[in-house]
Coordinates of C-alpha atoms (C1' of nucleotides) in Angstrom, one line a residue:
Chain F
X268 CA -4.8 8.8 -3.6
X269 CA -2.4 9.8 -0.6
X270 CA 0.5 9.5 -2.7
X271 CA 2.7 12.1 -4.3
X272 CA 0.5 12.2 -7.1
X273 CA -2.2 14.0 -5.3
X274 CA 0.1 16.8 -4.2
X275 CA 1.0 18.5 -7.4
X276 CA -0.6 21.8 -7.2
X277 CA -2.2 21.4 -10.0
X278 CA -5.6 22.9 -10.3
X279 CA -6.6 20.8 -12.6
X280 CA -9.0 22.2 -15.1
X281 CA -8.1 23.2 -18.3
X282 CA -7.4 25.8 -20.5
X283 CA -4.9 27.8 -18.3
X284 CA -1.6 26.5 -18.2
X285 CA -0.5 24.9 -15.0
X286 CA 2.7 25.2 -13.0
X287 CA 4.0 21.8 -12.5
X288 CA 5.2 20.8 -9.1
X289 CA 8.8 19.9 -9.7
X290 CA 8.6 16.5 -8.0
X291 CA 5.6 15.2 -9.5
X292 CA 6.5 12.8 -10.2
X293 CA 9.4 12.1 -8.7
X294 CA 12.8 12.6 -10.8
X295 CA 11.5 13.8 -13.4
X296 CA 13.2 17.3 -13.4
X297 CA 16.6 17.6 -14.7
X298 CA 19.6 19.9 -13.9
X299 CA 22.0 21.1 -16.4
X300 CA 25.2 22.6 -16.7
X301 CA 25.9 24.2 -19.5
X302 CA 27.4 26.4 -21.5
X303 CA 26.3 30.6 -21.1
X304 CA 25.2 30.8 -24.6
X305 CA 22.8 27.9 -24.9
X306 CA 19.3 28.9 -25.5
X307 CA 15.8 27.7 -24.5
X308 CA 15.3 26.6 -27.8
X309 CA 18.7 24.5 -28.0
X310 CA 17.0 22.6 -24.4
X311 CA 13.9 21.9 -26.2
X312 CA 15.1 21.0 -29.4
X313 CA 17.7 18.3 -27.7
X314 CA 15.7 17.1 -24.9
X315 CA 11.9 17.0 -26.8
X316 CA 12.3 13.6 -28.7
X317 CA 12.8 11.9 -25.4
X318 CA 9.3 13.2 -24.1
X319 CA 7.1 15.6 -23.1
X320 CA 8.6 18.5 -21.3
X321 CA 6.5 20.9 -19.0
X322 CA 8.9 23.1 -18.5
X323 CA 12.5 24.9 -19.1
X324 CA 14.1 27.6 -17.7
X325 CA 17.4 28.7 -18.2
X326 CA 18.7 30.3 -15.3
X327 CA 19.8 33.7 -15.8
X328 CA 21.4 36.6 -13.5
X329 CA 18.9 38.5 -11.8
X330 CA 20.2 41.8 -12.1
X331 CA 22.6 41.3 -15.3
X332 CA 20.2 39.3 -17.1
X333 CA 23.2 37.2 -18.1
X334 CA 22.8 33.4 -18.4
X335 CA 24.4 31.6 -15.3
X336 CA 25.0 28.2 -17.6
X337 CA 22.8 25.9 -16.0
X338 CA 19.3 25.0 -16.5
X339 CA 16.5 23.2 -15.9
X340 CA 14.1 21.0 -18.0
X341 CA 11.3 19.4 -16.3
X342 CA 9.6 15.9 -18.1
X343 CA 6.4 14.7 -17.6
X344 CA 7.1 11.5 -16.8
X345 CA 10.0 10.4 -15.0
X346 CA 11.3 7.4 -17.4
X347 CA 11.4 10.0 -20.2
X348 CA 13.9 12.3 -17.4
X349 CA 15.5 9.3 -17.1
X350 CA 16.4 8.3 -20.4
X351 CA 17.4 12.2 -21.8
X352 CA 19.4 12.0 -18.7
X353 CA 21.5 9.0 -19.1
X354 CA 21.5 10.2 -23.3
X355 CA 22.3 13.7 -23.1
X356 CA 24.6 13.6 -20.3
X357 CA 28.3 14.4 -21.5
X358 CA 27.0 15.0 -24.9
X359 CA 26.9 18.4 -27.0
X360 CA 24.5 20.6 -27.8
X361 CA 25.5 21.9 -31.5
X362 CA 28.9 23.2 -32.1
X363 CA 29.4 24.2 -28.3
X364 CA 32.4 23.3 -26.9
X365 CA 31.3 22.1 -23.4
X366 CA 29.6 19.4 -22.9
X367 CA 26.5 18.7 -20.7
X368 CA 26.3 17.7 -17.7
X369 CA 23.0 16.4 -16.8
X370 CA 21.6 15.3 -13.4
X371 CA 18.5 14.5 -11.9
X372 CA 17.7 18.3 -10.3
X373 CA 17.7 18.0 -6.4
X374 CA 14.3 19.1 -4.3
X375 CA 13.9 22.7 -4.5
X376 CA 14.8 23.4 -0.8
X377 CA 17.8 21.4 -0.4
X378 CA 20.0 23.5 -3.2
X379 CA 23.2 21.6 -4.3
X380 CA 24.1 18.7 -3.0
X381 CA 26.5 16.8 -5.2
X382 CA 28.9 14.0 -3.6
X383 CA 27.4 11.0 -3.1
X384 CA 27.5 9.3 -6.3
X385 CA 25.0 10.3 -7.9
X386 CA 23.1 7.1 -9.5
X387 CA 22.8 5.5 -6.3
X388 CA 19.5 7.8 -5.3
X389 CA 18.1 7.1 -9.0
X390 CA 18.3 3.4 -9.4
X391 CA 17.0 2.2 -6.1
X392 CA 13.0 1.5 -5.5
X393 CA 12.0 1.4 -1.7
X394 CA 8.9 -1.2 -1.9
X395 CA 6.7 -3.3 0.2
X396 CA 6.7 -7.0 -0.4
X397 CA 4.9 -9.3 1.4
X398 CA 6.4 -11.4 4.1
X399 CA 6.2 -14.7 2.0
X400 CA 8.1 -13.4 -1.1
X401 CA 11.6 -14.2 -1.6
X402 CA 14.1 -12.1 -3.3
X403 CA 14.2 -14.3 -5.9
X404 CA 10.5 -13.9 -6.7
X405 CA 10.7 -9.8 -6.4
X406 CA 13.5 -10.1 -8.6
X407 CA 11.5 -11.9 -11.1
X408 CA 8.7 -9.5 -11.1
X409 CA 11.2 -6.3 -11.4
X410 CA 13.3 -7.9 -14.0
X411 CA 10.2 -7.3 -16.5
X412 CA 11.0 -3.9 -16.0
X413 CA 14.9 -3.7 -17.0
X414 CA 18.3 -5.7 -15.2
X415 CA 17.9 -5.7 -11.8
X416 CA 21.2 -5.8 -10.1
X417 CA 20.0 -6.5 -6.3
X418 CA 17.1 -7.1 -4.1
X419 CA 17.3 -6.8 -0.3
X420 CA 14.5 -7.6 1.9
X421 CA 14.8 -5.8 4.7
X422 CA 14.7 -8.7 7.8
X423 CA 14.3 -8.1 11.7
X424 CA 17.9 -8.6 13.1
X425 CA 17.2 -11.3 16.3
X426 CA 15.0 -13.4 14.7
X427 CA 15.2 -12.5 10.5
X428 CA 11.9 -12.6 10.2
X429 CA 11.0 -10.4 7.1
X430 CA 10.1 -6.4 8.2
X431 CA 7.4 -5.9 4.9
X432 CA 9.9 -4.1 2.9
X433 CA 13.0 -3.9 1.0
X434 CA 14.7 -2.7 -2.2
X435 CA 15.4 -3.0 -5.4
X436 CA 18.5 -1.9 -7.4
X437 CA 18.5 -1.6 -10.9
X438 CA 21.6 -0.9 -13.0
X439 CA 19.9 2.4 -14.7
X440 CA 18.0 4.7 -13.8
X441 CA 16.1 4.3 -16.5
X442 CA 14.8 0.8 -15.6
X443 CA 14.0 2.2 -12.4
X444 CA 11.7 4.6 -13.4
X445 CA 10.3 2.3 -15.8
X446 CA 9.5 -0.1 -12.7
X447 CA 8.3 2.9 -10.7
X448 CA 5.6 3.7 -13.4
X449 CA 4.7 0.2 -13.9
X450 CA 5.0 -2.2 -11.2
X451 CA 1.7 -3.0 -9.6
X452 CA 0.6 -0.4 -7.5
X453 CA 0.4 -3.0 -4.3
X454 CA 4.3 -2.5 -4.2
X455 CA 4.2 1.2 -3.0
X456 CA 7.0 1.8 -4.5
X457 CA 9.1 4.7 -4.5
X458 CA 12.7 5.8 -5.0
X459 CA 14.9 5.2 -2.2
X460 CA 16.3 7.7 -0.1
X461 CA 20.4 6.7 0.0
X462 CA 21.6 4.9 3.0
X463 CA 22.7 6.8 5.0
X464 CA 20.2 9.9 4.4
X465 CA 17.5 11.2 7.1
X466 CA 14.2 10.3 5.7
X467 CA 11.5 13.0 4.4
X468 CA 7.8 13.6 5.5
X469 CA 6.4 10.0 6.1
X470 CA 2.7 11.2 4.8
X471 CA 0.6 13.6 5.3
X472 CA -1.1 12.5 8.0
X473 CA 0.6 11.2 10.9
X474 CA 4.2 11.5 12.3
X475 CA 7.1 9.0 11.0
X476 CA 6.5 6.4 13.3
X477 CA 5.0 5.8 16.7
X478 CA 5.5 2.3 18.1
X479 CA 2.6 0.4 18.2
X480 CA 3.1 -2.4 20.8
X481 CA 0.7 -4.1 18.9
X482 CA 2.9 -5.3 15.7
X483 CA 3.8 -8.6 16.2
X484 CA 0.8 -10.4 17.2
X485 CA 1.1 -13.8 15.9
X486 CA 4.2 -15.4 17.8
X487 CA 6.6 -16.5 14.1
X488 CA 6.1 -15.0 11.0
X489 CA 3.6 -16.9 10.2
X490 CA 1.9 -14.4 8.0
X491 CA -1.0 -15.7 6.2
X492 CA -2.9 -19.2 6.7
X493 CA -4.0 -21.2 3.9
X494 CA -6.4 -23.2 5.6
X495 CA -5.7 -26.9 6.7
X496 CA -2.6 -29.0 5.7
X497 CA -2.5 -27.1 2.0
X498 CA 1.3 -26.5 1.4
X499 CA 2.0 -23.2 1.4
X500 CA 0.9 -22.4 -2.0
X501 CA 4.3 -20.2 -3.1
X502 CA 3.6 -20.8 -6.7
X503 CA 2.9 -18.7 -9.4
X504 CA 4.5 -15.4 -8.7
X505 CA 3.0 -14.9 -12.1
X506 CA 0.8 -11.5 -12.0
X507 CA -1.0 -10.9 -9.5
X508 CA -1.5 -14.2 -8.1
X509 CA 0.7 -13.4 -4.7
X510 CA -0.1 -13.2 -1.0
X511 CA -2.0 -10.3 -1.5
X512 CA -5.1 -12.5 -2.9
X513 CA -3.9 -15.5 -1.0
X514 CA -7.3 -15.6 0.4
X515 CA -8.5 -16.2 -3.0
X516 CA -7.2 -19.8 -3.0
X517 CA -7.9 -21.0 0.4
X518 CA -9.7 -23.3 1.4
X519 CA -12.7 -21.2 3.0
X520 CA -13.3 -19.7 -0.5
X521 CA -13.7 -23.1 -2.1
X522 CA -16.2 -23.7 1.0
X523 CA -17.6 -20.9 0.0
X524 CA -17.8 -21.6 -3.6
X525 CA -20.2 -24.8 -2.1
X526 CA -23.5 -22.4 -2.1
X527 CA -25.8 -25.4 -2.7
X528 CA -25.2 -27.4 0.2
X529 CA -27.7 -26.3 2.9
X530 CA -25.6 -26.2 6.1
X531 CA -26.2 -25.2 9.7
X532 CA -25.3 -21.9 11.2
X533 CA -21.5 -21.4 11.8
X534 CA -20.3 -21.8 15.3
X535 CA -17.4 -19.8 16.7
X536 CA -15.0 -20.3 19.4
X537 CA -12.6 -18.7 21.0
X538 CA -9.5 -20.1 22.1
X539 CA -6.2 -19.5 24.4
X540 CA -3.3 -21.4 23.7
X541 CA 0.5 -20.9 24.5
X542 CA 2.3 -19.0 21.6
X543 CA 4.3 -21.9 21.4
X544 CA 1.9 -23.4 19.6
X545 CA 2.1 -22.1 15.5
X546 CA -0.8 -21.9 13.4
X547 CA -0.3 -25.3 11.6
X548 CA -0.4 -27.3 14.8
X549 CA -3.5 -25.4 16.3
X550 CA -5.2 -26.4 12.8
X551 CA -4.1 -30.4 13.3
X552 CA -5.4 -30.0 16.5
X553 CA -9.0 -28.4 15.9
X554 CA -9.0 -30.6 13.1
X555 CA -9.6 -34.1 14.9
X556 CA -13.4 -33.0 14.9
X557 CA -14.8 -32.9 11.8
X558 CA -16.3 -30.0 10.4
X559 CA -13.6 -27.4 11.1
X560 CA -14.2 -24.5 9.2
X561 CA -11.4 -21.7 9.8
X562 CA -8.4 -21.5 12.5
X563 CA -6.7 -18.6 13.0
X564 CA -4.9 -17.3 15.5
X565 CA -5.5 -13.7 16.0
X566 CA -3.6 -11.9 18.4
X567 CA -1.3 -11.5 21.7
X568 CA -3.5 -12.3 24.6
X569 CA -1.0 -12.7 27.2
X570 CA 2.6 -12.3 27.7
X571 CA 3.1 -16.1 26.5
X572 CA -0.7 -16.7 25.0
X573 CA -2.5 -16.0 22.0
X574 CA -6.2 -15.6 20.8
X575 CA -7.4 -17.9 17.9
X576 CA -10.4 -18.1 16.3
X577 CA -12.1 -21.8 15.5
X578 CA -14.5 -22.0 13.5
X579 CA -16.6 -24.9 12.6
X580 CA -19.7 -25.5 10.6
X581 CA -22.4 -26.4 12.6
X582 CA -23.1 -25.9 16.3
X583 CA -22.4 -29.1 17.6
X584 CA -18.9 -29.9 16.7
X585 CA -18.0 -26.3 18.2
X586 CA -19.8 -27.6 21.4
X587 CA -18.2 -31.1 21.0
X588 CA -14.4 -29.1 20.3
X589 CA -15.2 -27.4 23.7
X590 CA -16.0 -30.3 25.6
X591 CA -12.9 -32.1 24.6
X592 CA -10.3 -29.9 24.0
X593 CA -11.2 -27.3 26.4
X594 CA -8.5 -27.4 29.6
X595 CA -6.2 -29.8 27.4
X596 CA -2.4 -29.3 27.9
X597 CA -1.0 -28.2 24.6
X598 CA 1.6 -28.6 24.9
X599 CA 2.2 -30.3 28.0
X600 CA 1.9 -27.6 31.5
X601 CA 0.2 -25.5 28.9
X602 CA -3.4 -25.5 28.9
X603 CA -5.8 -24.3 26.4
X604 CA -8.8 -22.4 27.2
X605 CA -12.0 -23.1 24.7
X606 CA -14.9 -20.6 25.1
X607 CA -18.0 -20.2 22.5
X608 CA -17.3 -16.8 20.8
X609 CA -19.5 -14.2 19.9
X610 CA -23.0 -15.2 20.4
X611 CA -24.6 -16.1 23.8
X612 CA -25.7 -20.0 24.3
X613 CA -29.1 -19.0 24.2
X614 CA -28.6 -18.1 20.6
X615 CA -26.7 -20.7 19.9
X616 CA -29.3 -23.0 20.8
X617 CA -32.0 -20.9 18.7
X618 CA -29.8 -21.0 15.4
X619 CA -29.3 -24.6 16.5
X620 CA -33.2 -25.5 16.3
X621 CA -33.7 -23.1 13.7
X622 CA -31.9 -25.4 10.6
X623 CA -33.1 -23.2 7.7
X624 CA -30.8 -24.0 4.9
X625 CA -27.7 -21.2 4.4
X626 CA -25.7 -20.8 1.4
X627 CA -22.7 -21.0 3.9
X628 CA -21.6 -21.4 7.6
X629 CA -19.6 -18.3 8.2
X630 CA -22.3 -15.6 7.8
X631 CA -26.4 -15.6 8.6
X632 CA -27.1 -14.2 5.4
X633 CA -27.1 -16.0 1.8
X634 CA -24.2 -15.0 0.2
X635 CA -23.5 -15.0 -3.5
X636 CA -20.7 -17.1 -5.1
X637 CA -17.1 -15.8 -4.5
X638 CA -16.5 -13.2 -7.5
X639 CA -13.1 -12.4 -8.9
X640 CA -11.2 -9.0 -7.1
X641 CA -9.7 -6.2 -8.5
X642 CA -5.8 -5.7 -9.0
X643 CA -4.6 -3.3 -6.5
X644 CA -3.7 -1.0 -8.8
X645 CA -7.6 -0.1 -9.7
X646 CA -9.6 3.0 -9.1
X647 CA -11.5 3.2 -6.4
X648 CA -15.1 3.4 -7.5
X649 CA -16.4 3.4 -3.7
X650 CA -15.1 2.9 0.1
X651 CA -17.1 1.4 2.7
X652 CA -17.1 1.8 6.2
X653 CA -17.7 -1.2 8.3
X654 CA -17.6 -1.7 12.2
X655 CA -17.8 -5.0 13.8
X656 CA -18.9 -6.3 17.8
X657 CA -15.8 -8.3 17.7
X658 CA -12.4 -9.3 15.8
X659 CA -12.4 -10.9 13.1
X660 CA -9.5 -12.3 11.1
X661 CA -8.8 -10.5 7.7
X662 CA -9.2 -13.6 5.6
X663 CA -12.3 -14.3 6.9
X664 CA -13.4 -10.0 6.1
X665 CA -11.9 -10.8 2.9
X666 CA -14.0 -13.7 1.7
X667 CA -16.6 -12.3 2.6
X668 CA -16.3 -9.1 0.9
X669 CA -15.4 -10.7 -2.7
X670 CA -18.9 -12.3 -2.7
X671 CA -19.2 -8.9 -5.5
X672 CA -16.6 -8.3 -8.1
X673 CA -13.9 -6.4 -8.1
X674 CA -12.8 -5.9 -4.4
X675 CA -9.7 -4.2 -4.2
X676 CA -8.9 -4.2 0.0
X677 CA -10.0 -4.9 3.3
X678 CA -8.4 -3.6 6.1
X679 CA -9.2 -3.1 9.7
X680 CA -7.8 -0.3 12.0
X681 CA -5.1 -1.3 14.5
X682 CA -6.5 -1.7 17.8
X683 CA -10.0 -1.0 16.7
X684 CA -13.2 -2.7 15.6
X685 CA -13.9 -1.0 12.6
X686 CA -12.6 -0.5 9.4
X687 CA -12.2 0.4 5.4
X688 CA -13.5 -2.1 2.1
X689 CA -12.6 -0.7 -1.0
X690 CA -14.6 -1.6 -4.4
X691 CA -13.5 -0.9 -7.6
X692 CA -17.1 -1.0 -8.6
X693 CA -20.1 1.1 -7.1
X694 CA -22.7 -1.3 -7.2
X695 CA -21.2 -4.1 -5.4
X696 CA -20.2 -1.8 -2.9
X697 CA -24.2 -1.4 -3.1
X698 CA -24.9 -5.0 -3.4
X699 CA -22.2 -5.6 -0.2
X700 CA -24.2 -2.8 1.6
X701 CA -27.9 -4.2 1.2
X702 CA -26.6 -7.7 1.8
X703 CA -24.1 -7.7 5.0
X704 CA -25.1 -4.6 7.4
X705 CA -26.8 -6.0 10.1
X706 CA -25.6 -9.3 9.1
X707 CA -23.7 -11.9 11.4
X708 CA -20.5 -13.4 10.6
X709 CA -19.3 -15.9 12.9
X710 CA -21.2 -14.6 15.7
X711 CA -20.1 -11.2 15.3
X712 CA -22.5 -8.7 13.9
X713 CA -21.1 -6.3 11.2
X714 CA -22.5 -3.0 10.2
X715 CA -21.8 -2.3 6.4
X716 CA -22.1 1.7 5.0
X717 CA -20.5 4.4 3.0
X718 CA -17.7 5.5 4.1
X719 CA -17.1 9.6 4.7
X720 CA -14.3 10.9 2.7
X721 CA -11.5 11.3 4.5
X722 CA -11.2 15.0 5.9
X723 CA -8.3 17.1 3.7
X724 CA -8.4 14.6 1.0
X725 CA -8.5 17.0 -2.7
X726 CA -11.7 15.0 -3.5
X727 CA -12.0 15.5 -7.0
X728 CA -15.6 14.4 -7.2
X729 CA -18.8 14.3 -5.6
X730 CA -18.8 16.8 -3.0
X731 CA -20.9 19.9 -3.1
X732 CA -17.9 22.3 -2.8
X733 CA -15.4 23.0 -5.8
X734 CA -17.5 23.9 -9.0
X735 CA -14.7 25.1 -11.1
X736 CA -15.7 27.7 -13.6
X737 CA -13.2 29.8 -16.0
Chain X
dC151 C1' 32.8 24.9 -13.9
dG152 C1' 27.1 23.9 -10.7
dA153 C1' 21.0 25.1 -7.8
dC154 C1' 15.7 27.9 -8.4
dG155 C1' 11.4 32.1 -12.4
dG156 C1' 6.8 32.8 -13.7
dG157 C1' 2.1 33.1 -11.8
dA158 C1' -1.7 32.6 -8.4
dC159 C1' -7.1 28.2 -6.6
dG160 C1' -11.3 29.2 -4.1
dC161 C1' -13.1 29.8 0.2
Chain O
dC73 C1' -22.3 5.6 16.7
dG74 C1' -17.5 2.7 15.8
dA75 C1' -13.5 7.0 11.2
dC76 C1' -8.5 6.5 8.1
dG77 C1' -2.9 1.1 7.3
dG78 C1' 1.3 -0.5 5.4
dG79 C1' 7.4 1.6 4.7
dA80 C1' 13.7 3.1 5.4
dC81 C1' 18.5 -0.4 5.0
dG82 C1' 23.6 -4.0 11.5
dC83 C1' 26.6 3.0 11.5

DNA sequence: CGACGGGACGC
DNA sequence: CGACGGGACGC
């Protein structure tokens, strides 16, 4: 959805033949110089063992109806471009005397633009990578798809912390648009604009980019947390196993995993502390009392202090945490402000007296056993909306969500409360409904529904608009 | 030498 | 009662 994909203007349907966009997808339209007397036929019959082609037109002289010597042959797929590309170019086409040259045909509006060397805007994929990855693990994962001949993660410039995105040079094109079509969707991966090139349309939404001052919340690139001292897990890049599911191996989901010890109601707090102070050390720290659930530190809450969230698994060590951590200097001349999160005292006290057994400490509801998510790269069966009274930490979201099978994302909106869960399954989307709206989680109450499409989206289902007749 | 036709959804 | 993310390269 949202991609390119969606904006081919094909109807859909079938029986009448559709126009193709020429971009869709991307490179996959090839321009030809030829000779005059080279036929239709002569394109289809050299070009069509490397694929299926939508389209070709050989352009002729509008009023003289002579052939100009170039033309155009659009694939369906780009890797199939790709290879007649890098096969036919230079070559013959029966006894002519000229030889082809073939290039990748340039967008529509932008006419000729040859100089740059010409490769270099087909055998680079722009993709996002997650912060943890190194370019030795993204060249791993690309080089399934053909040689890889670079990988640059793109890195802030003070500090070189990793920006979330970088490249990936191949040494064909074709092995580039291999990767394009197959590398896991998660990668958003798309061909490279060259360097020094102004960027097209972001999307079709907003405008390029308007700086948020809210990017980088958590004081180092400390990215994801994997619960208490657990090394930081970097291990099998293998399939899908990355930092995208890192939640999946944390500690909270093995706590979660624990559904038949009865345990008291979860008890959140809140805590200031200098950004000097990284997630591992806040950890150590809550860590002294026993019973820590989750630490995280959530955002910017001052010019030199962030928010955390401390969770621990029954009511007393939060209260026990307070007392003797609150006002502590941490480091020293830095004090660190403890508050109970979320629920009032008086509650506290109620869940406190009120010891029925839960199936975990993070959420008032029972929960069922943590279920196995869906690659990124799966439909979307259905999208829930889902708007909390408070922040809470993605991880946390996460968890909780992949109590049903085949979660695919969680994401909040910046600067808001409320946010998106994607299944790849309608009926736990259903179950995930019934189950958590008008649950608690950590203190923080969370209302769970069905999200509205997204306005302008080409819904192909559901909606009571489009029938499509012939 | 080398850059753009044909045809037209469904509100 | 809250509604749509992330991603452009030290010229």
């Amino acid at each position: 959805m949202s991609d390119y994909r969606s904006q081919s203007r094909s109807g859909g349907g079938r029986g009448g033949q559709e126009y193709s966009n020429d971009d869709d997808p991307p490179m996959s339209r090839l321009f030809i110089i030829c000779n005059k007397a080279h036929t239709e036929e002569d394109f289809r019959e050299a070009f069509s063992p490397y694929g299926e082609i939508e389209d070709i037109w050989v352009v002729k002289d509008k009023h003289t109806q002579e052939n100009k010597g170039i033309a155009y042959v659009k694939f369906s797929k780009t890797s199939d471009a790709a290879k007649a590309q890098e096969e036919m170019n230079g070559k013959t086409i029966g006894k002519m005397d000229r030889t082809l040259k073939v290039l990748v045909a340039a967008n529509r509006n932008q006419g000729s633009n040859k100089s740059e060397n010409e490769q270099e805007k087909y055998v680079r994929l722009f993709i996002v990578i997650p912060k943890t990855a190194t370019e030795e693990d993204i060249r791993e994962e690309f080089s399934q798809w053909g040689d890889v001949e670079s990988v640059t993660i793109v890195k802030e410039k003070n500090n070189g912390n990793p920006k979330g995105f970088g490249y990936v040079r191949f040494t064909k094109f074709y092995y580039a648009a291999v990767a394009f079509e197959n590398c896991s969707a998660k990668y958003k991966a798309v061909f490279a604009e060259p360097k020094g090139s102004t960027r097209t349309q972001r999307d079709q939404y907003g405008r390029p980019s308007e700086d948020n001052p809210l990017y980088s919340s958590s004081g180092r690139g400390n990215s994801n947390f994997n619960g208490g001292g657990s090394s930081s897990g970097g291990g099998g890049s293998s399939s899908y196993n990355n930092d995208w599911n890192v939640s999946q191996n944390n500690d909270m989901a093995a706590f979660l995993r624990m559904q038949n010890v009865p345990v008291a109601q979860p008890s959140c707090l809140e805590v200031n502390v200098s950004n000097c102070v990284n997630q591992d050390q806040l950890w150590r720290l809550f860590d002294i009392i026993p019973g820590l659930d989750y630490c995280q530190i959530m955002r910017e809450h001052g010019p030199r202090t962030n928010e955390a969230l401390v969770v621990y698994d029954n009511p007393e060590a939060a209260i026990y945490a307070k007392d003797k951590l609150h006002g502590l200097e941490y480091p020293m001349g830095e004090r660190i402000i403890v508050k109970v999160n979320g629920m009032s005292s008086a509650r506290m006290d109620t869940s406190f007296i009120d010891k029925r057994t839960k199936k975990d400490a993070i959420c008032n509801v029972p929960l069922p056993p943590t279920q196995p998510l869906a690659s990124p790269d799966d439909q979307v069966a259905q999208r829930l909306f889902i708007v909390l009274s408070a922040n809470l930490p993605h991880s946390i979201l996460k968890n909780i969500f992949s109590c049903w099978s085949g979660l695919i994302d969680v994401y909040l909106l910046p600067n808001k409360n409320c946010g998106y869960v994607k299944y790849a399954e309608v009926e736990s989307a259903q179950l995930a409904i019934r189950t958590l709206n008008g649950a608690e989680i950590c203190g923080t109450k969370i209302k769970v529904m069905e999200a509205e499409e997204r306005s302008g989206s080409d819904g192909d289902d559901g909606g009571r608009k489009r029938l499509r007749r012939n």
